[in-house]
Short mmCIF file of C-alpha atoms and ligand atoms in Angstrom, two decimals:
data_model
loop_
_atom_site.label_atom_id
_atom_site.label_comp_id
_atom_site.label_asym_id
_atom_site.label_seq_id
_atom_site.Cartn_x
_atom_site.Cartn_y
_atom_site.Cartn_z
CA MET A 124 -37.29 -12.98 15.79
CA VAL A 125 -37.41 -9.70 13.88
CA GLN A 126 -37.80 -9.98 10.11
CA THR A 127 -35.17 -8.17 8.10
CA LEU A 128 -35.75 -6.73 4.65
CA GLN A 129 -34.60 -9.08 1.93
CA VAL A 130 -31.92 -6.82 0.52
CA PRO A 131 -28.82 -8.95 -0.09
CA PHE A 132 -25.63 -8.02 1.76
CA GLN A 133 -23.43 -6.15 -0.67
CA THR A 134 -20.24 -8.14 -0.20
CA LYS A 135 -22.02 -11.26 -1.41
CA GLN A 136 -22.98 -9.57 -4.66
CA GLN A 137 -20.95 -9.38 -7.80
CA VAL A 138 -19.77 -5.78 -7.87
CA THR A 139 -18.89 -4.41 -11.30
CA ARG A 140 -15.21 -3.71 -11.39
CA PRO A 141 -14.31 -0.10 -12.06
CA GLN A 142 -12.15 0.65 -15.08
CA TRP A 143 -10.10 3.51 -13.72
CA ALA A 144 -8.22 4.72 -10.67
CA PHE A 145 -6.34 7.87 -9.79
CA PHE A 146 -2.87 6.69 -8.92
CA LYS A 147 0.52 8.40 -8.72
CA GLY A 148 -0.77 11.64 -10.19
CA ALA A 149 -2.85 10.36 -13.11
CA ILE A 150 -5.99 8.47 -14.05
CA VAL A 151 -4.80 4.99 -15.01
CA PRO A 152 -6.46 1.62 -15.73
CA ILE A 153 -7.50 0.10 -12.39
CA ALA A 154 -5.20 -2.89 -12.99
CA ASP A 155 -2.18 -0.54 -13.01
CA ALA A 156 -2.97 0.97 -9.59
CA LYS A 157 -0.81 -1.30 -7.45
CA ILE A 158 0.81 -0.48 -4.12
CA SER A 159 4.11 -2.13 -3.17
CA ILE A 160 4.07 -4.93 -0.60
CA MET A 161 7.01 -3.09 0.99
CA SER A 162 5.00 0.08 1.62
CA GLN A 163 4.14 1.18 5.14
CA VAL A 164 0.44 1.27 4.34
CA VAL A 165 0.46 -2.43 3.46
CA ASN A 166 2.61 -3.43 6.41
CA TYR A 167 1.30 -1.13 9.14
CA GLY A 168 -1.98 0.30 7.88
CA ILE A 169 -0.54 3.81 7.86
CA GLY A 170 -3.07 5.55 5.67
CA ALA A 171 -6.45 7.20 5.87
CA PHE A 172 -9.42 6.88 3.58
CA GLY A 173 -12.72 8.43 2.79
CA GLY A 174 -16.05 6.93 1.78
CA ILE A 175 -18.33 9.08 -0.33
CA ARG A 176 -21.54 8.23 -2.14
CA ALA A 177 -22.93 9.51 -5.39
CA TYR A 178 -26.62 8.90 -6.09
CA TRP A 179 -28.13 8.55 -9.54
CA ASN A 180 -31.26 10.59 -10.26
CA ASP A 181 -33.02 9.00 -13.21
CA GLU A 182 -35.52 11.80 -13.94
CA GLN A 183 -32.74 14.38 -14.06
CA ALA A 184 -30.22 11.97 -15.67
CA GLN A 185 -27.73 13.23 -13.13
CA LEU A 186 -25.27 11.73 -10.66
CA TYR A 187 -25.04 13.70 -7.40
CA VAL A 188 -22.07 13.40 -5.06
CA PHE A 189 -23.15 13.94 -1.47
CA ARG A 190 -21.22 16.45 0.67
CA ILE A 191 -17.98 16.05 -1.26
CA ASN A 192 -16.41 19.15 0.33
CA ASP A 193 -17.00 17.80 3.83
CA HIS A 194 -15.57 14.41 2.93
CA VAL A 195 -12.46 15.94 1.38
CA ARG A 196 -12.03 18.20 4.41
CA ARG A 197 -12.23 15.22 6.76
CA MET A 198 -9.61 13.36 4.75
CA LEU A 199 -7.29 16.35 4.91
CA ASN A 200 -7.90 16.44 8.65
CA SER A 201 -6.69 12.84 8.82
CA CYS A 202 -3.51 14.12 7.12
CA LYS A 203 -3.22 16.65 9.93
CA LEU A 204 -3.34 13.79 12.43
CA PHE A 205 -0.41 12.26 10.51
CA ASN A 206 1.30 15.69 10.49
CA THR A 207 1.59 15.49 6.73
CA THR A 208 0.36 17.58 3.83
CA LEU A 209 -0.55 16.31 0.38
CA ARG A 210 0.59 17.87 -2.85
CA TYR A 211 -3.11 18.29 -3.70
CA SER A 212 -5.43 21.00 -2.39
CA ALA A 213 -9.02 20.29 -1.35
CA ASP A 214 -10.10 21.66 -4.73
CA ASP A 215 -7.65 19.39 -6.58
CA LEU A 216 -9.00 16.35 -4.73
CA LYS A 217 -12.56 17.30 -5.55
CA HIS A 218 -11.72 17.67 -9.24
CA ILE A 219 -9.85 14.36 -9.31
CA ILE A 220 -12.91 12.60 -7.86
CA LEU A 221 -15.30 14.25 -10.32
CA ASP A 222 -12.97 13.50 -13.27
CA LEU A 223 -12.79 9.88 -12.22
CA LEU A 224 -16.58 9.59 -12.01
CA ARG A 225 -16.99 11.19 -15.43
CA ARG A 226 -14.40 8.85 -16.90
CA GLU A 227 -16.36 5.85 -15.61
CA GLY A 228 -19.60 7.41 -16.84
CA TYR A 229 -21.73 5.84 -14.12
CA ARG A 230 -25.50 6.03 -14.38
CA GLU A 231 -26.16 4.26 -11.08
CA ASP A 232 -25.47 4.71 -7.35
CA THR A 233 -21.75 4.81 -6.78
CA TYR A 234 -19.24 4.65 -3.96
CA ILE A 235 -16.04 6.70 -4.01
CA ARG A 236 -12.97 5.60 -2.07
CA PRO A 237 -10.21 8.21 -1.77
CA LEU A 238 -7.09 7.01 0.02
CA VAL A 239 -4.08 8.76 1.48
CA TYR A 240 -1.30 6.27 2.06
CA ASN A 241 2.23 6.03 3.33
CA ALA A 242 4.06 4.75 0.26
CA THR A 243 7.49 4.61 1.85
CA GLU A 244 9.21 1.24 1.69
CA ASP A 245 10.95 1.01 5.00
CA ILE A 246 10.78 -1.15 8.11
CA THR A 247 10.29 1.51 10.83
CA PRO A 248 6.62 2.46 11.15
CA ARG A 249 6.66 6.24 11.26
CA LEU A 250 5.15 9.50 10.08
CA TYR A 251 8.34 11.52 9.49
CA ASP A 252 10.69 11.24 6.49
CA VAL A 253 8.06 9.31 4.57
CA GLU A 254 6.05 9.93 1.42
CA PHE A 255 2.28 10.08 1.60
CA ASP A 256 0.47 9.85 -1.74
CA PHE A 257 -3.16 10.02 -2.81
CA ALA A 258 -5.14 7.44 -4.75
CA CYS A 259 -8.82 6.99 -5.52
CA PHE A 260 -11.19 4.50 -7.05
CA THR A 261 -14.94 4.36 -7.46
CA ARG A 262 -17.42 1.55 -7.92
CA PRO A 263 -21.14 0.94 -8.23
CA GLN A 264 -22.74 0.49 -4.81
CA GLY A 265 -26.18 -0.55 -3.65
CA ASN A 266 -27.08 -0.92 0.02
CA TYR A 267 -24.09 -1.64 2.27
CA ILE A 268 -26.28 -3.09 5.01
CA ASN A 269 -30.00 -3.76 5.04
CA LEU A 270 -32.17 -0.81 5.97
CA GLN A 271 -33.38 -2.83 8.95
CA VAL A 272 -30.89 -4.86 10.97
CA ARG A 273 -30.35 -6.93 14.11
CA ALA A 274 -27.37 -5.85 16.18
CA CYS A 275 -25.41 -7.02 19.21
CA THR A 276 -23.08 -5.15 21.50
CA SER A 277 -19.56 -6.24 20.69
CA SER A 278 -17.02 -7.80 23.00
CA TRP A 279 -14.48 -5.64 21.12
CA GLN A 280 -13.97 -2.08 22.36
CA ARG A 281 -13.79 0.99 20.15
CA LEU A 282 -10.30 2.38 19.72
CA ASP A 283 -9.46 5.14 22.15
CA ASP A 284 -8.38 8.57 20.89
CA ASN A 285 -4.95 8.04 22.47
CA ILE A 286 -4.52 4.62 20.82
CA VAL A 287 -5.67 5.11 17.24
CA PRO A 288 -7.96 8.14 16.91
CA SER A 289 -11.40 7.11 15.70
CA ARG A 290 -12.09 10.61 14.40
CA GLY A 291 -9.75 9.90 11.51
CA LYS A 292 -10.65 7.16 9.05
CA ILE A 293 -7.29 5.55 9.67
CA THR A 294 -6.69 2.44 7.59
CA GLY A 295 -5.14 0.28 10.32
CA GLY A 296 -7.87 1.24 12.78
CA TYR A 297 -10.36 -0.67 10.69
CA VAL A 298 -8.98 -3.96 11.99
CA ASN A 299 -11.09 -3.03 15.03
CA SER A 300 -14.15 -2.73 12.78
CA ALA A 301 -13.36 -6.07 11.15
CA PHE A 302 -13.18 -7.81 14.55
CA ALA A 303 -16.49 -6.31 15.66
CA LYS A 304 -18.34 -6.88 12.38
CA SER A 305 -17.10 -10.46 12.06
CA GLU A 306 -17.96 -11.41 15.63
CA ALA A 307 -21.49 -10.08 15.06
CA HIS A 308 -21.76 -12.01 11.79
CA TRP A 309 -20.47 -15.24 13.31
CA ASN A 310 -23.00 -14.87 16.15
CA GLY A 311 -25.86 -14.49 13.68
CA TYR A 312 -26.32 -10.70 13.79
CA ASP A 313 -26.13 -8.18 10.98
CA GLU A 314 -24.09 -5.57 12.83
CA ALA A 315 -22.08 -4.77 15.94
CA ILE A 316 -22.51 -1.90 18.38
CA VAL A 317 -19.13 -1.10 19.85
CA LEU A 318 -18.68 0.41 23.30
CA ASN A 319 -15.83 2.74 24.20
CA GLN A 320 -13.42 2.31 27.09
CA ASN A 321 -15.82 4.05 29.46
CA GLY A 322 -18.47 1.48 28.60
CA HIS A 323 -20.54 3.99 26.67
CA VAL A 324 -22.01 3.30 23.27
CA ALA A 325 -19.67 4.55 20.55
CA GLU A 326 -20.96 3.43 17.14
CA GLY A 327 -21.41 0.52 14.75
CA SER A 328 -18.53 -1.16 12.92
CA ALA A 329 -18.63 1.50 10.20
CA MET A 330 -21.57 3.71 11.07
CA ASN A 331 -22.76 6.15 13.72
CA LEU A 332 -25.66 5.49 16.02
CA PHE A 333 -28.71 7.35 17.28
CA ILE A 334 -31.38 6.42 19.77
CA VAL A 335 -34.80 7.96 20.28
CA ARG A 336 -36.13 8.33 23.81
CA HIS A 337 -39.31 10.23 24.64
CA GLY A 338 -39.31 11.87 21.22
CA LYS A 339 -35.72 13.11 21.54
CA LEU A 340 -33.01 12.04 19.10
CA ILE A 341 -29.77 11.29 20.95
CA THR A 342 -26.29 10.46 19.62
CA PRO A 343 -22.91 10.06 21.35
CA PRO A 344 -20.71 13.18 21.37
CA VAL A 345 -17.62 13.35 19.14
CA SER A 346 -15.48 12.96 22.28
CA ASP A 347 -16.78 9.40 22.83
CA ASN A 348 -14.34 7.80 20.34
CA ILE A 349 -16.55 7.90 17.30
CA LEU A 350 -15.87 8.92 13.74
CA GLU A 351 -17.15 12.45 13.20
CA GLY A 352 -19.62 11.14 10.68
CA ILE A 353 -20.90 13.32 7.89
CA THR A 354 -24.18 11.40 7.80
CA ARG A 355 -24.44 11.86 11.58
CA ASN A 356 -24.08 15.58 11.03
CA THR A 357 -26.63 15.39 8.21
CA VAL A 358 -29.16 13.53 10.38
CA LEU A 359 -28.71 16.06 13.20
CA GLN A 360 -29.32 18.88 10.75
CA ILE A 361 -32.38 17.22 9.19
CA ALA A 362 -33.81 16.47 12.64
CA ARG A 363 -33.41 20.07 13.76
CA ASP A 364 -35.05 21.25 10.53
CA LEU A 365 -37.95 18.86 11.16
CA GLY A 366 -38.36 20.26 14.66
CA ILE A 367 -37.13 17.10 16.39
CA GLU A 368 -35.28 17.76 19.64
CA VAL A 369 -31.68 16.49 19.48
CA ALA A 370 -28.95 15.86 22.05
CA GLU A 371 -25.30 14.85 21.78
CA ARG A 372 -24.52 13.02 24.99
CA SER A 373 -23.07 9.70 26.12
CA ILE A 374 -25.37 6.71 25.80
CA ASP A 375 -25.34 3.71 28.15
CA ARG A 376 -25.61 0.20 26.75
CA THR A 377 -28.87 -0.47 28.59
CA GLU A 378 -30.41 2.68 27.13
CA LEU A 379 -30.30 0.81 23.83
CA TYR A 380 -32.53 -1.88 25.29
CA ILE A 381 -35.23 0.52 26.42
CA ALA A 382 -34.94 3.03 23.56
CA ASP A 383 -38.04 3.70 21.46
CA GLU A 384 -35.89 3.61 18.32
CA VAL A 385 -32.27 2.86 17.45
CA LEU A 386 -30.78 3.98 14.14
CA PHE A 387 -27.51 3.50 12.32
CA CYS A 388 -26.29 6.09 9.87
CA GLY A 389 -23.31 6.45 7.60
CA THR A 390 -22.32 6.87 4.01
CA GLY A 391 -22.47 3.10 3.60
CA ALA A 392 -25.31 2.37 6.03
CA GLN A 393 -27.35 5.42 4.94
CA VAL A 394 -30.17 5.68 7.53
CA ALA A 395 -31.07 2.21 8.81
CA ALA A 396 -33.28 0.99 11.64
CA VAL A 397 -31.89 -1.30 14.32
CA ALA A 398 -34.86 -3.53 15.04
CA GLU A 399 -33.24 -5.65 17.74
CA VAL A 400 -30.26 -5.27 20.10
CA ASP A 401 -28.92 -8.26 22.07
CA HIS A 402 -32.25 -10.11 21.58
CA ARG A 403 -34.31 -7.15 22.86
CA LYS A 404 -36.86 -5.92 20.35
CA ILE A 405 -36.58 -2.16 19.80
CA GLY A 406 -39.93 -0.38 19.62
CA ALA A 407 -42.25 -2.38 17.36
CA GLY A 408 -39.29 -4.31 15.89
CA LYS A 409 -39.29 -2.19 12.76
CA ILE A 410 -38.45 1.35 11.80
CA GLY A 411 -40.14 3.84 14.15
CA PRO A 412 -41.83 7.14 13.27
CA ILE A 413 -38.79 9.39 13.77
CA GLY A 414 -36.47 6.98 11.95
CA GLN A 415 -38.94 6.77 9.09
CA LYS A 416 -39.14 10.54 8.74
CA LEU A 417 -35.36 10.93 8.88
CA GLN A 418 -34.79 8.09 6.42
CA GLU A 419 -37.32 9.44 3.89
CA THR A 420 -35.91 12.95 4.14
CA TYR A 421 -32.35 11.65 3.81
CA PHE A 422 -33.08 9.66 0.65
CA GLY A 423 -34.94 12.62 -0.85
CA ILE A 424 -31.97 14.89 -0.22
CA VAL A 425 -29.19 12.60 -1.47
CA ARG A 426 -31.07 11.81 -4.66
CA GLY A 427 -31.52 15.47 -5.50
CA ARG A 428 -35.26 15.67 -4.81
CA ASN A 429 -35.15 18.25 -2.04
CA SER A 430 -33.98 21.64 -3.26
CA ALA A 431 -33.64 22.99 0.28
CA TYR A 432 -30.47 20.91 0.63
CA ALA A 433 -29.09 21.36 -2.89
CA ASP A 434 -25.88 22.88 -1.45
CA TRP A 435 -24.89 19.43 -0.22
CA LEU A 436 -24.92 17.99 -3.74
CA THR A 437 -22.37 18.25 -6.52
CA ALA A 438 -23.60 17.33 -10.00
CA VAL A 439 -21.10 15.12 -11.84
CA TYR A 440 -22.37 15.70 -15.38
CA THR A 441 -22.49 19.30 -16.53
C1 PLP B 857 -16.32 3.81 12.06
C2 PLP B 857 -17.28 4.64 11.27
N1 PLP B 857 -18.21 5.34 11.92
C3 PLP B 857 -19.09 6.10 11.26
C4 PLP B 857 -19.08 6.18 9.88
C5 PLP B 857 -20.05 7.07 9.19
O1 PLP B 857 -19.39 8.21 8.72
P1 PLP B 857 -19.92 8.99 7.46
O2 PLP B 857 -21.31 9.33 7.73
O3 PLP B 857 -19.05 10.19 7.37
O4 PLP B 857 -19.78 8.08 6.31
C6 PLP B 857 -18.11 5.47 9.15
C7 PLP B 857 -17.99 5.55 7.71
O5 PLP B 857 -18.81 5.35 6.90
C8 PLP B 857 -17.19 4.68 9.87
O6 PLP B 857 -16.26 3.99 9.23
#
């Protein structure tokens, strides 16, 4: 059996409770940010969220938010899927997030959870004649999964674009992630790899996936029912910059078994090695050379130690 790093799974840890939330147009104490049980987001999952990380750099005494503009843009794209517009511009949302972080005054790695939700209290699930509002909270966040995991292919399929589009981070769609993640957990794995309706590899429960074959880094295309991950895009960019050949093409399940390396990536997952899939050891059963290079470069960038990628970072404290 492959050894995993002894980093505890985040949900088992005591997470410090944030003090503040942005709710109904203002920063309020977190305890006052309550959504009605009659709202459509609670009843039907009609909402969309984002997941952004901010990394603390101790030497610079600075908190850096990673690719905030891209995250905000993706959330506004989810609003487009709902055919709704918010009363906040992309710039407003960015400032709300930064204000919230400053109010908390974090000096540690942090997770930011913006949420667009259907606040209307009515029985008919719908997107017209309803009120969407924006809320946000933040919290300290260490690793979401270990940086080396064992995974299984899931018996649950990824949502199809014509069912609930995976390219939006749609609240209700994450029931699919919960099924996949929980089945993997109950079967003794760390993570699930979910196939799409064509039987191709889509992604993990909340992370994108890459394989390495013959020195080439391969990831499913955005048309294979995946989230258009910002970390996926980051890894592709880093790989190109490092001179690694990349391809976006469908991946078969059995390609996972014979891949030289398998990687997960995401805001939560960061860049993590998949050391085993369905009991097959991947490569040497630990992070491979390409994964290692990508992971090191990624952590250098997000923590503000690689000036070539400074454009991706927004300093919280000025
Ligand atoms: C289903 C799913 N896939 C992939 C990802 C990775 O996306 P990103 O890198 O934008 O965080 C996430 C979110 O973290 C996700 O929920």
